Structures are given as C-alpha cells and as structure tokens.
CSV table of C-alpha atoms in Angstrom, one decimal:
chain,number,residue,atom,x,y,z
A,39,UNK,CA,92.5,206.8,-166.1
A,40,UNK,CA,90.4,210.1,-165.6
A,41,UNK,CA,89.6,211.9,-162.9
A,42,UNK,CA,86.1,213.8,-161.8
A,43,UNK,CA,85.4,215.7,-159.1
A,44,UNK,CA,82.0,217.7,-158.3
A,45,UNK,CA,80.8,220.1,-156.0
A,46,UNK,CA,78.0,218.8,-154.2
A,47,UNK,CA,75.4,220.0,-151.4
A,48,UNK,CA,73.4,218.0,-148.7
A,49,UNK,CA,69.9,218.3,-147.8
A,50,UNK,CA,68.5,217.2,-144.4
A,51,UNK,CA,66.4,196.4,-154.7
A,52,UNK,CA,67.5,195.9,-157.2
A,53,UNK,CA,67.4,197.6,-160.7
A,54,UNK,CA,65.9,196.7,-164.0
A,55,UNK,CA,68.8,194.9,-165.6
A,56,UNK,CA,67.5,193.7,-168.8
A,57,UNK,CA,68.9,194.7,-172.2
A,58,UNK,CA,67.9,198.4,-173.1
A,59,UNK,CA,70.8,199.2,-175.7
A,60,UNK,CA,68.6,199.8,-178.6
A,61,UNK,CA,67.7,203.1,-176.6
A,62,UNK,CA,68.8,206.5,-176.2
A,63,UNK,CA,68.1,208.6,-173.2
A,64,UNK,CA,67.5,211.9,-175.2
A,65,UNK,CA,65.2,212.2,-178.4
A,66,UNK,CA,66.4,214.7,-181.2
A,67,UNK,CA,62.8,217.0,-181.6
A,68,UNK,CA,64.4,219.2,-183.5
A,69,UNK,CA,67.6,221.3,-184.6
A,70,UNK,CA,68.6,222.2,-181.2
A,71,UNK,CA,65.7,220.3,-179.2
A,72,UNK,CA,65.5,217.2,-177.2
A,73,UNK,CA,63.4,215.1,-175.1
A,74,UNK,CA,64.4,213.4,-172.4
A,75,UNK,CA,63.6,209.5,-172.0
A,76,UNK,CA,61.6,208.0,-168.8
A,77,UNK,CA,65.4,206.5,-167.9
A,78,UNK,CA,66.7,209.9,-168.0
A,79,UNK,CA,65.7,210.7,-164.6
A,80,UNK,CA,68.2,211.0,-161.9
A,81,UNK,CA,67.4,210.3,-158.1
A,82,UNK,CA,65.3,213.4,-157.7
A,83,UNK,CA,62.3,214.4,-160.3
A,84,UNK,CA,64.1,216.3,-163.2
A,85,UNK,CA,67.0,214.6,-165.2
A,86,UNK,CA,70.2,213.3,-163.5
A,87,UNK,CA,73.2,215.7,-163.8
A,88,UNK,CA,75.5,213.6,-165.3
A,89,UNK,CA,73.2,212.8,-168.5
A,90,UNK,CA,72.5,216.9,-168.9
A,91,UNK,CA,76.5,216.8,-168.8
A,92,UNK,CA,77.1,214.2,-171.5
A,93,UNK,CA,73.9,215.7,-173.9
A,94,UNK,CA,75.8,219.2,-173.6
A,95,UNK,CA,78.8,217.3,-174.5
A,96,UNK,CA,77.4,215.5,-177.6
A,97,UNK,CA,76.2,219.3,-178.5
A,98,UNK,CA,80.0,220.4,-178.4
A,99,UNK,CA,81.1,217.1,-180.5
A,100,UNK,CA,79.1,218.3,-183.4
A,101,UNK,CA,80.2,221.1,-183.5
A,102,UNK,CA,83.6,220.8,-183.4
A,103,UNK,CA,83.6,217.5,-185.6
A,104,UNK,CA,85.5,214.6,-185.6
A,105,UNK,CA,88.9,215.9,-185.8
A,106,UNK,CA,88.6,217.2,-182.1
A,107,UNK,CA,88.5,214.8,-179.2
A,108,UNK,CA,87.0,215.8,-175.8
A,109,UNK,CA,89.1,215.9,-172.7
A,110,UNK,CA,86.9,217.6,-170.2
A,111,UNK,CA,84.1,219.1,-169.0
A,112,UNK,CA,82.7,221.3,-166.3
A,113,UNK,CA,78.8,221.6,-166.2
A,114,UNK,CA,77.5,224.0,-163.7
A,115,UNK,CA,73.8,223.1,-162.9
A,116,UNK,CA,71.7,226.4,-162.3
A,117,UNK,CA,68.0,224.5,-161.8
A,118,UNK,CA,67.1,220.8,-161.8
A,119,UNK,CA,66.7,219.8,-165.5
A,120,UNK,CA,62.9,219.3,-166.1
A,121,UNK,CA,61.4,215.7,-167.6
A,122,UNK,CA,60.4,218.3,-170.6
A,123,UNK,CA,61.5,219.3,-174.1
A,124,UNK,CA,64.8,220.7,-173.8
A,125,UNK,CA,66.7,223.4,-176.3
A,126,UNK,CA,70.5,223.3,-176.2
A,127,UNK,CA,72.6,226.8,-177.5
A,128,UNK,CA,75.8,226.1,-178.4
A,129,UNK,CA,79.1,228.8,-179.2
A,130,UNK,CA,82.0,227.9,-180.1
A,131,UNK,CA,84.5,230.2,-178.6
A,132,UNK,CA,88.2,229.2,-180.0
A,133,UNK,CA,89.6,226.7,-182.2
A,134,UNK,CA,93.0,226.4,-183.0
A,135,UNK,CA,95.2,223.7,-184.5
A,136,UNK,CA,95.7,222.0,-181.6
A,137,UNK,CA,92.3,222.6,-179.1
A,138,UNK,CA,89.0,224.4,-179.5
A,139,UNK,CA,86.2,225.3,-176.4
A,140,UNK,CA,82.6,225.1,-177.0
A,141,UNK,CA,80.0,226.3,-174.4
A,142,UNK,CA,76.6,224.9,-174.5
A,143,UNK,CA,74.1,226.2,-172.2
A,144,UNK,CA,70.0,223.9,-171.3
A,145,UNK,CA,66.9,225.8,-171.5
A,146,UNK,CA,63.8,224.5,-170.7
A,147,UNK,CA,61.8,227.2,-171.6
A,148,UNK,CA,62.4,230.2,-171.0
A,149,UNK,CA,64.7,228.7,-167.7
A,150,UNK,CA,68.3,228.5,-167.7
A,151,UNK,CA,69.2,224.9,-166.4
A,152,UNK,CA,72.8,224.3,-166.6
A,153,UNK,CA,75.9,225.6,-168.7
A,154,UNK,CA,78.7,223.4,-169.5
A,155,UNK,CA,82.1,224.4,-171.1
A,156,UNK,CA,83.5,221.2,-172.9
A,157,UNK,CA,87.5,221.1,-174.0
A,158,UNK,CA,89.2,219.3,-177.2
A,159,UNK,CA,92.3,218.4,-178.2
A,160,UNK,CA,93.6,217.2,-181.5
A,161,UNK,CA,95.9,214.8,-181.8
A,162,UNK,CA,99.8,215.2,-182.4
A,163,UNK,CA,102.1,212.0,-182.4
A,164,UNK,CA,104.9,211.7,-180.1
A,165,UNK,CA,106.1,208.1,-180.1
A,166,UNK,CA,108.8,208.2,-177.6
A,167,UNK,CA,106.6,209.1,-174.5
A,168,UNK,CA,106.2,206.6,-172.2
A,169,UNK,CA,102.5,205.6,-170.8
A,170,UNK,CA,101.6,204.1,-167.9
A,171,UNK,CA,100.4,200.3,-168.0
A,172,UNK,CA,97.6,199.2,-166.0
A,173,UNK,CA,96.2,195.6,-165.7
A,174,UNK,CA,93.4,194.8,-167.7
A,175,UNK,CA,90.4,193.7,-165.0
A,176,UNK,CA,86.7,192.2,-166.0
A,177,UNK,CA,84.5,193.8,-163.9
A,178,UNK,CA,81.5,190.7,-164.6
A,179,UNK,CA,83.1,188.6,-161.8
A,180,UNK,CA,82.0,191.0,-159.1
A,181,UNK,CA,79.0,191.3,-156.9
A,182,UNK,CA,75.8,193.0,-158.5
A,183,UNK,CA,74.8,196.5,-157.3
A,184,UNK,CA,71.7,197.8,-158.6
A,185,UNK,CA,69.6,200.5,-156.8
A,186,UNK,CA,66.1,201.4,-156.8
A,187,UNK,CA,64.7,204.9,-157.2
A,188,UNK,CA,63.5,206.4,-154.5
A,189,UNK,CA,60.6,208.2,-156.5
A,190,UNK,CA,59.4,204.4,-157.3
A,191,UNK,CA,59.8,205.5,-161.2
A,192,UNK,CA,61.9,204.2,-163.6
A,193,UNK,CA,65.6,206.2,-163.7
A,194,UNK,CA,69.0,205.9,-165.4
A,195,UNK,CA,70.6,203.7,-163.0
A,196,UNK,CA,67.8,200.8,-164.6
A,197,UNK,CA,69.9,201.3,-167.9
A,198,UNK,CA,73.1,200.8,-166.1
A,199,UNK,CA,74.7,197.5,-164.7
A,200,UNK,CA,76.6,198.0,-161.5
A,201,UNK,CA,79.0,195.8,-159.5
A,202,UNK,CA,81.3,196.6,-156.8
A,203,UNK,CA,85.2,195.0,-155.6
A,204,UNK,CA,86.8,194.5,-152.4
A,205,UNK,CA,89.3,197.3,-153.3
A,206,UNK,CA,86.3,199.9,-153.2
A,207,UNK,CA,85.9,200.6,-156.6
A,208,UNK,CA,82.5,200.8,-157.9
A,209,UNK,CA,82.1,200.0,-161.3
A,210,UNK,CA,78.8,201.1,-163.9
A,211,UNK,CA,78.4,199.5,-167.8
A,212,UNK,CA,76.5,202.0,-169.4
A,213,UNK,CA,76.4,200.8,-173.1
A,214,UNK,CA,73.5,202.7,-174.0
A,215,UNK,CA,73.6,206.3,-176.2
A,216,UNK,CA,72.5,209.4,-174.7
A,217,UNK,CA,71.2,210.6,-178.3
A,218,UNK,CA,72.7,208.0,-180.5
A,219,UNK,CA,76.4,210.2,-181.9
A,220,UNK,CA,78.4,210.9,-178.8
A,221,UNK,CA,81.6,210.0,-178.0
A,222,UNK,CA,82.5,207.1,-175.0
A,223,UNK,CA,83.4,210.4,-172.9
A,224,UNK,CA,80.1,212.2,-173.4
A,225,UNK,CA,78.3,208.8,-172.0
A,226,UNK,CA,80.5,208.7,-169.4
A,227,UNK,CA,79.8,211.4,-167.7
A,228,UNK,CA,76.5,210.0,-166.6
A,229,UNK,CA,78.0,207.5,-164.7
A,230,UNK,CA,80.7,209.4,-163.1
A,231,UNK,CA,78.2,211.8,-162.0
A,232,UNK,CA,77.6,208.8,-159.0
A,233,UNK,CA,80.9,210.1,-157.7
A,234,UNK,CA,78.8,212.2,-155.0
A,235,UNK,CA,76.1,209.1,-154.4
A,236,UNK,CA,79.0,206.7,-153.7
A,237,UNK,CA,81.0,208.6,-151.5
A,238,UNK,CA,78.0,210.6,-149.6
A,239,UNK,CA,78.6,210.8,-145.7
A,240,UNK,CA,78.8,207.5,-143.5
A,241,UNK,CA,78.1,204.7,-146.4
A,242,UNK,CA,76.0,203.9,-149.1
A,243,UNK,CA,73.5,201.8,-146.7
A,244,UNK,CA,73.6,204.0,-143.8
A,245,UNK,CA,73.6,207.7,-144.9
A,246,UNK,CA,72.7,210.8,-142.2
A,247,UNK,CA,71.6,213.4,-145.1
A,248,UNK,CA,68.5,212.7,-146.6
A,249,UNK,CA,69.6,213.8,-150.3
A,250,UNK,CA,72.7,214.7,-152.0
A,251,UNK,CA,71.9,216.7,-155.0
A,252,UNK,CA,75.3,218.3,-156.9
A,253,UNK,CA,75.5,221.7,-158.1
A,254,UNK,CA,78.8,221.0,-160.7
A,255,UNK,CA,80.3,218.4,-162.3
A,256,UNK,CA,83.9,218.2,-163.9
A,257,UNK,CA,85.5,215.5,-165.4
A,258,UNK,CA,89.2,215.3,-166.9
A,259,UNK,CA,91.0,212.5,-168.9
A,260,UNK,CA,94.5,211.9,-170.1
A,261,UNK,CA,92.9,209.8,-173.8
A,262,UNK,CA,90.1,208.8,-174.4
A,263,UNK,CA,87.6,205.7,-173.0
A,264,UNK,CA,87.3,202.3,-174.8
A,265,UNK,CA,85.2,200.5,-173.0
A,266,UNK,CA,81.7,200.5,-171.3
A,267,UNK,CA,82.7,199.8,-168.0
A,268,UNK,CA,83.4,203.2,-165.9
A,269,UNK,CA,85.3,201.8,-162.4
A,270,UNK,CA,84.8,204.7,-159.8
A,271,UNK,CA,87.4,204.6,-156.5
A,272,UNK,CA,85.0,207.8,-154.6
A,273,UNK,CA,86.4,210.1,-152.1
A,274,UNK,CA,85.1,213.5,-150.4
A,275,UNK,CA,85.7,215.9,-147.6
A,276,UNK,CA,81.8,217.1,-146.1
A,277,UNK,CA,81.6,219.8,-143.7
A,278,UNK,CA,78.6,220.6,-141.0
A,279,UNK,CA,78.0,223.2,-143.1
A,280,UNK,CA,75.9,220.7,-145.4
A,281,UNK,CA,78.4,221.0,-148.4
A,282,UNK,CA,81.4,219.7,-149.7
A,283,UNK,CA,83.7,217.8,-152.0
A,284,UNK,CA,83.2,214.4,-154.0
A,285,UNK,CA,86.6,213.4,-155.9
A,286,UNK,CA,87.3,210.1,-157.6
A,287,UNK,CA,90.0,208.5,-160.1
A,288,UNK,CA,88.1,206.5,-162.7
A,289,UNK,CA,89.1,203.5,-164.9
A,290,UNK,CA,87.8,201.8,-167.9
C-alpha cells in the first residue's frame, strides 16, 4: 500500500485501448535529453505531471544504481512541461549506507519546469516483523473506464487501461515504460497523479470547475510495487478559495 497526496488548484468516450507496450513515453536524445511521446500529454497541452514525476524519478534511479530502491517522491511543478525536448539535471545530495537523496530539476530551454526530490532506501533484513496481509483482487472483472481528451489529441490516459469497483476504488494498468529502465514506482507515479482528477469537486461526470491542474505531487510507499495495476481510493478537502487537497491510499 502507498499513499500520495498532491496539492492541486481549480480553474473556473472512451480511450484507445489497444496494445501500446512496445512504447515508451519519453525518448532518450541524448545524455541528459528527452523527448516526450504524443501519449505523454496530460489533460492540458504540455505533458501530464505525473509522467514528468516518474522521468525525474528514472533520472534519480541511475544515479543511485540498483542497490537503492525508491520510496518517495515530491515533484513541485513550476511551469506546464512543454510537448518539446526536455534536459533533466540531476545532484545527488547524500548517500549513506542505508538512504541516499537525489534532486533532479526539467528544463525546457532555458525554463525551469518542475523539480523533484526522490528518496532511497537500501535494504536491511529483519525477519521477525510482522506485515500486514491484504487479499489479493483482479481488477479485469470490473467495469471499463477510459476517458477522452478534452484537447481531441491523443494523451497518456490512451496508454492506460482503467476500471472502476463498487467500493470506489479506481484502478489504472499502466504496463508501458516511461523511458524503458525505471523502476514499477517511477511508472507509477503517472497514474497516481489521477488522484486530483478522480476526486475533483462534485463527481467525475458532473464537475463545477472547469480544470484541475496540480501544482505538486508526492507519493510515499512502505516496499516496493509488483504489479501493473495501481488501485486509487481518492479523497480531498476543496475550499471557495479555488484550491485544495487531493489524498488517496493506493494498492497494487
């Protein structure tokens, strides 16, 4: 189980299912340059925030190496992310025997996009604590929920498959790489980043803001994903203001 929750402000048909998982959503131009796919786009015209989140995270996962795993992230997002070439900087800024830090930070440009800080942990046995047991559920029985963009172009939601329970849970299968090396928590960030869609004002059908675009992101796990599916059970606390809070526990 993990848990995300973002900071998000408001503003006053189905999907293309079919098989994409030979894709990634970013291509590697050079060193520290990417482009982005035409299924990176989010809602809006610029790349969806939870895919800049997981491509700062794959930045971090190289550099610490595979010793490390991820356990969370917080991406701050200064400027929507253009459809453009993107450069990524990277510091690492500790690592011990036990955790290490990386900050990347997403320039298009000469434009400062968004800034993430991503956490690791390595591993250290302790056999006699006691986990919590969940049941295992297959998501495939539920009802199909796909969504059209609203820009009428392609977006990442075609390259996800979603379904939805009784219970409220939303659930996304996103088995396709963000730039082919990243870890299950990286790519999950793009779907957890729905946290703010699913749980915008009034309901998903019947919404009284026109968009919802979120200004942070941060996701935090107790071990890491093994599966595709990301189940979502969405919360938030809005204000007249036009901002609030999207939370959510999440399940794979």
């Amino acid at each position: 189980m993990v848990r995300v929750c973002g900071v998000v402000t408001a503003c006053a048909a189905e999907g293309d299912t079919s098989d994409k998982s030979d894709e990634t959503v970013f291509s590697r131009t050079g060193d520290n340059t990417w482009l982005p796919g035409q299924f990176a786009r989010g809602p809006f015209q610029g790349v969806q925030g939870g895919a800049v989140a997981g491509l700062m995270c794959a930045v971090a996962e190289e550099l610490v190496g595979e010793a490390f795993t991820p356990v969370a992230s917080t991406s701050a997002f200064v400027r929507p992310t253009p459809m453009s070439e993107l450069r990524t900087h990277a510091n690492l800024i500790n690592r011990g025997r036990r955790a290490a830090t990386v900050e990347v930070r997403l320039t298009a440009g000469e434009m400062l996009c968004a800034v993430s800080m991503v956490t690791f942990v390595a591993a250290f046995a302790i056999p006699d604590v006691r986990e919590s047991q969940v049941a295992a559920l297959d998501p495939t029985g539920l009802p199909l929920r796909q969504s059209a963009s609203r820009h009428g172009e392609p977006w990442l939601m075609d390259l996800m498959e979603g379904r939805v329970g009784t219970d409220g849970v939303y659930w996304y299968r996103f088995p396709v790489r963000l730039t082919g090396q990243e870890s299950r928590f990286a790519r999950m960030l793009a779907p957890a980043d729905w946290t703010v869609g699913i749980s915008r004002p009034q309901t998903w059908d019947s919404s009284i803001v026109k968009a919802i675009p979120n200004v942070e992101l941060s996701v935090h796990v107790s071990r890491s994903p093994i599966s595709d599916w990301l189940g979502i059970r969405a919360s938030s606390d809005w204000r007249q203001s036009g901002s609030g809070l999207a939370m959510a526990e999440l399940f794979d």
